[in-house]
Coordinates of C-alpha atoms in Angstrom, one line a residue:
X1 CA -55.0 87.0 24.3
X2 CA -52.7 84.4 22.8
X3 CA -53.4 85.7 19.3
X4 CA -52.8 89.3 20.3
X5 CA -49.5 88.3 22.0
X6 CA -48.2 86.4 19.0
X7 CA -49.4 88.9 16.4
X8 CA -47.5 91.7 18.2
X9 CA -44.5 89.5 18.9
X10 CA -41.0 90.8 17.7
X11 CA -40.2 87.3 16.6
X12 CA -41.9 85.2 14.0
X13 CA -44.2 82.5 15.4
X14 CA -45.7 79.5 13.6
X15 CA -47.6 76.4 14.4
X16 CA -47.5 73.3 12.3
X17 CA -48.4 69.6 12.3
X18 CA -45.7 67.0 12.8
X19 CA -45.0 67.0 9.0
X20 CA -44.3 70.7 9.0
X21 CA -47.5 71.9 7.3
X22 CA -48.3 75.4 8.5
X23 CA -51.4 75.8 10.5
X24 CA -50.7 79.4 11.7
X25 CA -48.1 82.1 11.1
X26 CA -47.9 85.6 12.7
X27 CA -47.3 88.8 10.9
X28 CA -43.6 89.0 11.9
X29 CA -43.1 85.5 10.4
X30 CA -44.6 86.6 7.2
X31 CA -42.5 89.8 7.2
X32 CA -39.3 87.9 7.7
X33 CA -40.1 85.3 5.1
X34 CA -41.5 87.9 2.7
X35 CA -44.6 85.8 2.1
X36 CA -48.4 86.1 2.3
X37 CA -50.5 84.2 4.8
X38 CA -52.2 82.4 1.8
X39 CA -48.8 81.2 0.5
X40 CA -47.9 79.7 3.9
X41 CA -51.1 78.2 5.4
X42 CA -51.6 74.6 4.3
X43 CA -48.1 74.3 2.9
X44 CA -44.8 73.1 4.4
X45 CA -43.0 75.9 6.2
X46 CA -39.6 74.6 5.0
X47 CA -40.5 75.4 1.4
X48 CA -39.1 78.9 2.1
X49 CA -35.8 77.6 3.5
X50 CA -32.9 78.2 1.1
X51 CA -32.2 75.0 -1.0
X52 CA -28.6 74.8 0.4
X53 CA -29.9 74.7 4.0
X54 CA -33.1 72.6 3.4
X55 CA -31.6 69.1 3.9
X56 CA -29.8 70.0 7.1
X57 CA -33.0 71.7 8.5
X58 CA -35.2 68.8 7.5
X59 CA -32.8 66.4 9.2
X60 CA -32.9 68.4 12.4
X61 CA -36.7 68.4 12.1
X62 CA -36.9 64.6 11.7
X63 CA -34.5 64.1 14.6
X64 CA -36.7 66.3 16.8
X65 CA -39.7 64.3 15.8
X66 CA -37.9 61.1 16.7
X67 CA -36.9 62.4 20.1
X68 CA -33.3 63.0 19.3
X69 CA -32.8 66.5 20.6
X70 CA -34.5 69.9 20.2
X71 CA -35.1 71.7 16.9
X72 CA -32.7 74.6 16.9
X73 CA -31.3 75.8 13.6
X74 CA -29.7 78.7 11.8
X75 CA -30.9 78.9 8.2
X76 CA -31.6 81.2 5.3
X77 CA -35.1 82.0 4.1
X78 CA -35.7 82.9 0.5
X79 CA -38.2 85.7 0.5
X80 CA -40.9 86.2 -2.1
X81 CA -38.9 89.0 -3.8
X82 CA -35.9 86.7 -4.1
X83 CA -34.0 88.2 -1.2
X84 CA -32.4 86.1 1.5
X85 CA -32.6 86.6 5.2
X86 CA -30.8 84.7 7.9
X87 CA -32.9 83.5 10.8
X88 CA -32.6 81.3 13.9
X89 CA -35.5 78.8 14.3
X90 CA -36.7 76.9 17.3
X91 CA -39.6 74.5 17.7
X92 CA -41.1 72.6 20.6
X93 CA -44.1 70.2 20.9
X94 CA -47.5 71.8 21.6
X95 CA -48.3 69.0 24.0
X96 CA -45.7 67.2 26.2
X97 CA -47.8 64.0 26.3
X98 CA -48.2 63.7 22.5
X99 CA -44.7 65.1 21.7
X100 CA -44.0 66.3 18.2
X101 CA -46.7 64.0 16.8
X102 CA -49.3 66.4 18.4
X103 CA -48.0 69.4 16.4
X104 CA -45.3 72.0 17.1
X105 CA -45.0 75.7 17.8
X106 CA -41.9 77.4 16.6
X107 CA -40.3 80.8 16.4
X108 CA -37.8 82.5 14.1
X109 CA -35.7 85.5 14.9
X110 CA -33.8 87.7 12.4
X111 CA -30.0 87.2 12.7
X112 CA -29.1 88.8 9.4
X113 CA -27.1 91.6 11.1
X114 CA -25.2 89.2 13.2
X115 CA -24.4 87.0 10.2
X116 CA -23.2 90.0 8.2
X117 CA -21.0 91.1 11.1
X118 CA -19.7 87.5 11.2
X119 CA -19.0 87.6 7.5
X120 CA -17.2 90.9 7.7
X121 CA -15.1 89.7 10.6
X122 CA -14.2 86.5 8.8
X123 CA -13.2 88.5 5.7
X124 CA -11.1 90.9 7.9
X125 CA -9.4 87.9 9.6
X126 CA -8.7 86.3 6.2
X127 CA -7.1 89.6 4.9
X128 CA -5.0 89.9 8.1
X129 CA -3.9 86.2 7.8
X130 CA -2.8 86.7 4.2
X131 CA -1.0 89.9 5.0
X132 CA 0.6 88.3 8.1
X133 CA 1.8 85.2 6.2
X134 CA 3.0 87.1 3.1
X135 CA 4.8 89.9 4.8
X136 CA 8.5 90.1 4.1
X137 CA 9.1 91.3 7.6
X138 CA 9.5 88.7 10.3
X139 CA 6.3 88.6 12.5
X140 CA 5.6 86.4 15.4
X141 CA 2.9 86.1 18.1
X142 CA 3.9 84.4 21.3
X143 CA 2.6 84.1 24.9
X144 CA 4.0 86.5 27.5
X145 CA 4.3 83.8 30.2
X146 CA 6.6 81.3 28.5
X147 CA 7.2 82.7 25.0
X148 CA 5.3 79.8 23.3
X149 CA 4.9 80.5 19.6
X150 CA 1.2 80.8 18.7
X151 CA 1.6 82.1 15.2
X152 CA 4.4 83.2 13.0
X153 CA 5.1 83.9 9.3
X154 CA 7.5 82.3 6.9
X155 CA 9.8 85.3 7.1
X156 CA 10.3 84.7 10.8
X157 CA 10.9 81.0 10.4
X158 CA 13.4 81.6 7.5
X159 CA 15.2 84.2 9.6
X160 CA 15.9 81.6 12.3
X161 CA 16.5 78.7 9.9
X162 CA 13.4 76.7 11.1
X163 CA 10.2 75.6 9.4
X164 CA 6.9 77.0 10.8
X165 CA 6.0 73.5 12.1
X166 CA 9.3 73.3 14.0
X167 CA 8.5 76.6 15.8
X168 CA 4.8 76.5 16.4
X169 CA 3.9 75.4 19.9
X170 CA 7.5 75.5 21.0
X171 CA 9.0 78.1 23.3
X172 CA 11.7 80.5 22.4
X173 CA 13.6 79.7 25.6
X174 CA 13.3 76.0 25.1
X175 CA 14.7 76.3 21.6
X176 CA 17.4 78.7 22.7
X177 CA 16.3 81.4 20.3
X178 CA 17.3 84.2 22.7
X179 CA 21.1 84.3 22.7
X180 CA 20.8 86.1 26.0
X181 CA 17.6 85.1 27.9
X182 CA 17.8 88.2 30.0
X183 CA 17.0 90.2 26.8
X184 CA 13.5 88.6 26.8
X185 CA 13.0 89.5 30.5
X186 CA 14.0 93.0 29.8
X187 CA 11.6 93.2 26.8
X188 CA 8.7 92.0 29.0
X189 CA 9.5 94.6 31.6
X190 CA 9.4 97.4 29.0
X191 CA 6.1 96.1 27.5
X192 CA 4.5 95.9 31.0
X193 CA 5.6 99.4 31.8
X194 CA 4.9 101.1 28.4
X195 CA 2.5 98.8 26.7
X196 CA 4.7 98.5 23.6
X197 CA 8.4 98.6 22.6
X198 CA 10.1 100.0 19.6
X199 CA 13.7 99.8 18.4
X200 CA 14.5 97.0 20.8
X201 CA 17.9 95.4 19.9
X202 CA 18.8 91.9 20.7
X203 CA 20.7 88.8 19.3
X204 CA 18.7 85.8 18.3
X205 CA 20.2 82.4 17.7
X206 CA 19.5 80.5 14.5
X207 CA 18.9 76.8 14.4
X208 CA 22.4 76.2 13.0
X209 CA 23.8 78.0 16.0

């Protein structure tokens, strides 16, 4: 029953001794790693971990053996065809009394899609940040409650005669940026009513007055 369960599991399952030598791997594990059973059994499972991740994974494995936390790691596996797949691995002792010294059972799940989405999001954020900072138009992001500056570009700082550091974390009202504070209140009323505002005219006060 256990073998049928693990062989049909949607996640990779492996069993190893305390040193990480594979004693058992299921079909999903072999599929994710792109390896044969003969390649894995009797060899260290971490041999298929990407060289750039291997030291960190080995350190987590040793810490788990020494009782310093569970083994939970995100890592890349180098498949037999040279491809790379991101997985999340988890391992626990087979026997509570013996601990890791009595061998471990572990699982790996494919997180390649999530990592690709994370990479695309990071790239998108990087592009946005570059466009935001380099724009010749003054752009600012502030809180609605008190007008605290969360992010702003150099054009906005230059327009008001401040440096970015002088503005970030400060409030527009506290710095006296709004020549007429009622203008900000009016702006907020329009945003809350319509969701956005265009062609809003107002006077802003520069640092030099």
